[in-house]
Short mmCIF file of C-alpha atoms in Angstrom, two decimals:
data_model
loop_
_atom_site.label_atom_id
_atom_site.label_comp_id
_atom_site.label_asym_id
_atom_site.label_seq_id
_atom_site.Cartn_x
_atom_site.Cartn_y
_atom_site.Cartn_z
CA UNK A 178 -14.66 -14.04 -8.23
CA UNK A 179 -16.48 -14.38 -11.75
CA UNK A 180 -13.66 -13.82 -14.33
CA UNK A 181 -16.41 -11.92 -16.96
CA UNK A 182 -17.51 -9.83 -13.96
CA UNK A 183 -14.72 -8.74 -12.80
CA UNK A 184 -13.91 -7.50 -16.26
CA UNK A 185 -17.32 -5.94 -16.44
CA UNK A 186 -16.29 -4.00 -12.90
CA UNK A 187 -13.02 -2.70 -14.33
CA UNK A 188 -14.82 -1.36 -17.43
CA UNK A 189 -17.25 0.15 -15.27
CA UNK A 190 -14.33 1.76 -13.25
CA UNK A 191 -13.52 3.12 -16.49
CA UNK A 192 -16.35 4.77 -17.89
CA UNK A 193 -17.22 5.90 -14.07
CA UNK A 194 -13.83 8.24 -14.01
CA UNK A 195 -13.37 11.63 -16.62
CA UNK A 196 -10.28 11.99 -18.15
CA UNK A 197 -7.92 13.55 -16.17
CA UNK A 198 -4.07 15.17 -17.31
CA UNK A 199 -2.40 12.56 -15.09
CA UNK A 200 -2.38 8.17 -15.26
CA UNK A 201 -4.86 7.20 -13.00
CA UNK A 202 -4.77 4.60 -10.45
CA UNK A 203 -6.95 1.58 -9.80
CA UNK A 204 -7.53 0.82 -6.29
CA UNK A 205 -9.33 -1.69 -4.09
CA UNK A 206 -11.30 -0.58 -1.28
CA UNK A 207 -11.57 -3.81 0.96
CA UNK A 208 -14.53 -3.88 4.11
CA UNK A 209 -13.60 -6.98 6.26
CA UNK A 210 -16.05 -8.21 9.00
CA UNK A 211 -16.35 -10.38 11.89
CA UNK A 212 -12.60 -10.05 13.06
CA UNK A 213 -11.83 -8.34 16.84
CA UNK A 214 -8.63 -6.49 16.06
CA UNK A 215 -8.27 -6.02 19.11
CA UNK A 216 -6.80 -9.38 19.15
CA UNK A 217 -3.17 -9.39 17.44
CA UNK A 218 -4.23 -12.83 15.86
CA UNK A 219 -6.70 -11.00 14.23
CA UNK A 220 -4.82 -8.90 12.98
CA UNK A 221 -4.29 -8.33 8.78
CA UNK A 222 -1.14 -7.70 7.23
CA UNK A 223 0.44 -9.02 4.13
CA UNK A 224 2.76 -7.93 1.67
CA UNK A 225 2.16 -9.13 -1.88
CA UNK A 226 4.01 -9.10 -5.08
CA UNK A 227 1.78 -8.77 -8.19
CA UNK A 228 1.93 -10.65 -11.56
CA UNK A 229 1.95 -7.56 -13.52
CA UNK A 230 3.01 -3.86 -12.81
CA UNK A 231 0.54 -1.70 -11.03
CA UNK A 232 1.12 0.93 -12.98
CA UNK A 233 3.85 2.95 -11.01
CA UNK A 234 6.96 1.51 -9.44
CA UNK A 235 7.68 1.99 -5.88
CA UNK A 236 10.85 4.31 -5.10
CA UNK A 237 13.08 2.06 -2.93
CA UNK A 238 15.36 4.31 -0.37
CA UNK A 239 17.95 1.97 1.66
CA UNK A 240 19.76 2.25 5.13
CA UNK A 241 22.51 0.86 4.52
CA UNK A 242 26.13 0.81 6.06
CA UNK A 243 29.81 0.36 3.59
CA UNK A 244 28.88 -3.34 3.08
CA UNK A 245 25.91 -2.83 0.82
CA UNK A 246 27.01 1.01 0.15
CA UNK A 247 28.05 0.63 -3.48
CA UNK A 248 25.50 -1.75 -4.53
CA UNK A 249 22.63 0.56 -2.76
CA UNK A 250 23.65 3.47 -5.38
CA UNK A 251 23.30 1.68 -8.35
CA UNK A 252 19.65 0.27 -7.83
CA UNK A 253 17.98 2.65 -5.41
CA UNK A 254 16.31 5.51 -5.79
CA UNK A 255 17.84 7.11 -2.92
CA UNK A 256 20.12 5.57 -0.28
CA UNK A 257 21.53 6.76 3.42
CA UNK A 258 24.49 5.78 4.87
CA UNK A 259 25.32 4.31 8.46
CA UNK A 260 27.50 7.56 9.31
CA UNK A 261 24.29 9.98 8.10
CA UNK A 262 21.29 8.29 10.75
CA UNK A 263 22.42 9.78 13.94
CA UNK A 264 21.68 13.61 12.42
CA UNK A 265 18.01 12.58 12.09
CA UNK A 266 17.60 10.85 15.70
CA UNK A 267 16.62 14.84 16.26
CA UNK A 268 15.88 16.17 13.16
CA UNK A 269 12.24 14.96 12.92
CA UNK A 270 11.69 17.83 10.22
CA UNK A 271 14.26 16.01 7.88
CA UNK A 272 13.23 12.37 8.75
CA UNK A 273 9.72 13.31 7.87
CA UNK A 274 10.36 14.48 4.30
CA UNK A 275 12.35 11.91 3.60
CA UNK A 276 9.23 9.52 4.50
CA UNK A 277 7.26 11.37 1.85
CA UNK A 278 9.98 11.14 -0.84
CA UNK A 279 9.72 7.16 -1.14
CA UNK A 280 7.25 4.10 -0.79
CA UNK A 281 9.41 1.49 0.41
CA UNK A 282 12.62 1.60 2.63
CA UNK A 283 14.90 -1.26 3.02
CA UNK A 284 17.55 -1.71 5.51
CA UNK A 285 20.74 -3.53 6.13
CA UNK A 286 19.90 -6.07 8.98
CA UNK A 287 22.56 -5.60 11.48
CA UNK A 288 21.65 -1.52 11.16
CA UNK A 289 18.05 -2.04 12.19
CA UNK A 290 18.47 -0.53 15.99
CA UNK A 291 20.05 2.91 14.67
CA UNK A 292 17.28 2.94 11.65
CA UNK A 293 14.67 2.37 14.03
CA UNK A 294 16.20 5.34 16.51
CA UNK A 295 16.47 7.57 13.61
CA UNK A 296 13.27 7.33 11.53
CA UNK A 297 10.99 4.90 13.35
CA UNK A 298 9.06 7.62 14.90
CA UNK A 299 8.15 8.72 11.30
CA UNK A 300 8.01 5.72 9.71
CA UNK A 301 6.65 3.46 11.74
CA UNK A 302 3.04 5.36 11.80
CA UNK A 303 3.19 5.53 8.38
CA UNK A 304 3.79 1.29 7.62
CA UNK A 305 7.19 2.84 6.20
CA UNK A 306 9.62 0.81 8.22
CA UNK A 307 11.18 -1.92 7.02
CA UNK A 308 10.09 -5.20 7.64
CA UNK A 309 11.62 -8.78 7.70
CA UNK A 310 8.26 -9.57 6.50
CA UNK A 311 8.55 -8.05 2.95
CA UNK A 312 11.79 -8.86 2.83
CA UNK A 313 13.14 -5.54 2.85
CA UNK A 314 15.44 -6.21 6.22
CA UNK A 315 18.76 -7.45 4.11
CA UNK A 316 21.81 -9.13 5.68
CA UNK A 317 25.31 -7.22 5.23
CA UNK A 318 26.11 -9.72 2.39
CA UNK A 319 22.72 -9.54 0.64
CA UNK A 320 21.49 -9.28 -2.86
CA UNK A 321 20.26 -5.54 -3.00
CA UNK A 322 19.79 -5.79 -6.69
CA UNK A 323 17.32 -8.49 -6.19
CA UNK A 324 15.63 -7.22 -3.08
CA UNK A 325 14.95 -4.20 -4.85
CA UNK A 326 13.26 -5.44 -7.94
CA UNK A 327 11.15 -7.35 -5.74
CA UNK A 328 10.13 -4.21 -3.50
CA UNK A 329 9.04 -2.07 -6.81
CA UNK A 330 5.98 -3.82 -7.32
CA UNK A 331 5.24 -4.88 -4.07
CA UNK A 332 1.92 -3.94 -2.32
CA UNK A 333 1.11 -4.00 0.91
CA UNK A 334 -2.33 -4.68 2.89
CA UNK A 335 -2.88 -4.08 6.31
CA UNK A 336 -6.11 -4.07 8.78
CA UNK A 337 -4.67 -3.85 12.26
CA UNK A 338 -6.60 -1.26 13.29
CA UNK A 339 -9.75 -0.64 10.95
CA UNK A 340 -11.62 -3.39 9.33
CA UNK A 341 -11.56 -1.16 5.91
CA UNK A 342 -8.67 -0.44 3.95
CA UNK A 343 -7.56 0.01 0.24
CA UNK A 344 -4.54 -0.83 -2.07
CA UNK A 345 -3.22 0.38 -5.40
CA UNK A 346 -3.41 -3.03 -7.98
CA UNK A 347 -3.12 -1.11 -11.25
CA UNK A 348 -3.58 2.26 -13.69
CA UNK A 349 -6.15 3.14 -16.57
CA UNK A 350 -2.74 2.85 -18.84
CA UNK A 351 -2.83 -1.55 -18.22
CA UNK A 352 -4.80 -4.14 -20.02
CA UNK A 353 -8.78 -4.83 -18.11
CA UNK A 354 -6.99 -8.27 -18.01
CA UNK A 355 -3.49 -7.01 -16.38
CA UNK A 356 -5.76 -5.63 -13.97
CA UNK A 357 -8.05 -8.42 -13.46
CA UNK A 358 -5.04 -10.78 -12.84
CA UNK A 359 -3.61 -8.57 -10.37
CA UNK A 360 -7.28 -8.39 -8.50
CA UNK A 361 -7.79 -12.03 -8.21
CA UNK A 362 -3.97 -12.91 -7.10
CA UNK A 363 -4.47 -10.22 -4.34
CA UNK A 364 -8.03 -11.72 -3.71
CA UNK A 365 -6.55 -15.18 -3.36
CA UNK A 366 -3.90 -14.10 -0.98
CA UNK A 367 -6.14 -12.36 1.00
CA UNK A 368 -8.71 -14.84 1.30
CA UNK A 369 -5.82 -17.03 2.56
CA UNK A 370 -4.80 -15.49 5.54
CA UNK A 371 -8.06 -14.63 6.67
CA UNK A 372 -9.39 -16.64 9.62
CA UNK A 373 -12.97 -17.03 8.22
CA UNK A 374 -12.06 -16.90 4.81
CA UNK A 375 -14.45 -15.33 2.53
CA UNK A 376 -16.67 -15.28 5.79
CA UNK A 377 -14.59 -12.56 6.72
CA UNK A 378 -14.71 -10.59 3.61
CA UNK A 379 -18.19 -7.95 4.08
CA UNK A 380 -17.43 -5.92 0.65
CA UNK A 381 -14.73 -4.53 -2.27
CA UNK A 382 -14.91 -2.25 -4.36
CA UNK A 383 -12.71 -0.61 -7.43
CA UNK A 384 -12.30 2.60 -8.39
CA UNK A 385 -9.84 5.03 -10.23
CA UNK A 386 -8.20 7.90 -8.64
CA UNK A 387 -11.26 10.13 -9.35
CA UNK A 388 -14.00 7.83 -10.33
CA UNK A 389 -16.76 6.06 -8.24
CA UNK A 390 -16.45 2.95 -6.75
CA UNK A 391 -17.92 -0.06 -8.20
CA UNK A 392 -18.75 -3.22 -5.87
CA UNK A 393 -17.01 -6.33 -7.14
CA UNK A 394 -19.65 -9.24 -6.45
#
C-alpha cells in the first residue's frame, strides 16, 4: 500500500459521507479470491490488536466462576457467574440479548463446557464465543485486568464461509494517519496468513458508516 494514497482514500471516505448526529465508523470491506473455503486450510480467521483505538471500545462480558469473580467486576462491562449459566441452557430468549449487549466475551478456561452449553447456540453463529485464539479463554488464576485491555481494541477478521467480509479499523473523530496506521497493520497481518499472499487479495475498499466506498489501490 502507497502511504500518500492511502491518505488520499481516507480523505475521500471523508468528503464521500454527510454529517451525521452520531461518530461514524471507518470500515474495510475486504474481497479475497482464489481460496476454496471449502477447505478448512483455507479458511481466514485472525484476531488483531490495532496500534491505535478504532474509535469505540469493545464491551467485554466474562464467564467466569469465584476464582476470577472479583477481579471480573472491576474491569468488565458486564460479568456472569458459574452458578447463573445453567438458567440460560433453556432460556434462548435471555442468552440472545445478552449476545447483543457486548462485542467480546471472555471466559474462565476450566468453565468452557457449561459456557458453551449455555450460550454457544447464540454465540457461536454470531463469532461471539470465546476463543483461545484471541486470548479471551483465561485460566482460573489469570490476569483479567490484562486480558481485558487487550480485548477492547481487538478486531476480528474472518472468511470461513464468504470470500468478502469487512472490519471496523477506525471513526471520522481519529487522525487520517491513526487511521492509515491501523489500515496497513491490518493489511500486513492479513497479507500474512494468506496462502497466496497478495495473490489472494481481489479488492478493499473504505468507507464510513454512511458514505460510499472508496477502492484502496
Amino acid at each position: 500500500m502507497n502511504p500518500e494514497k492511502l491518505l488520499n482514500v481516507i480523505k475521500q471516505a471523508r468528503e464521500g459521507a454527510k454529517k451525521r448526529n452520531f461518530t461514524q465508523s471507518f470500515d474495510l470491506i475486504v474481497h479475497l479470491k482464489e481460496l476454496d473455503l471449502k477447505k478448512p486450510e483455507q479458511q481466514i480467521e485472525f484476531f488483531l490488536k490495532l496500534p491505535n483505538s478504532k474509535g469505540r471500545t469493545n464491551k467485554v462480558c466474562a464467564f467466569v466462576g469465584p476464582e476470577l469473580l472479583d477481579e471480573a467486576k472491576k474491569c468488565c462491562d458486564g460479568v456472569y457467574r458459574e452458578m447463573d449459566f445453567a438458567s440460560y441452557v433453556k432460556d434462548k430468549k435471555g442468552a440472545k440479548k445478552i449476545s447483543m449487549q457486548y462485542d467480546v466475551f471472555i471466559a474462565q478456561a476450566n468453565l468452557m463446557g457449561k459456557v458453551a452449553a449455555a450460550f454457544g447456540r447464540i454465540l457461536g453463529p454470531r463469532g461471539k464465543m470465546p476463543s483461545p485464539k484471541s486470548g479471551a479463554v483465561i485460566p482460573p488464576k489469570g490476569n483479567v485486568k490484562a486480558v481485558v485491555e487487550n480485548m477492547k481494541n481487538t478486531i476480528k477478521f474472518s472468511a470461513k464461509q464468504r470470500l468478502t467480509s469487512h472490519v471496523p479499523i477506525g471513526s471520522e473523530s481519529m487522525k487520517d494517519e491513526q487511521v492509515k496506521e491501523n489500515i496497513e497493520n491490518f493489511y500486513k497481518t492479513l497479507v500474512n496468513v494468506l496462502p497466496g499472499r497478495e495473490n489472494n487479495v481481489k479488492l478493499i475498499t473504505l468507507k464510513l458508516t454512511m458514505g460510499k466506498s472508496i477502492q484502496i489501490e
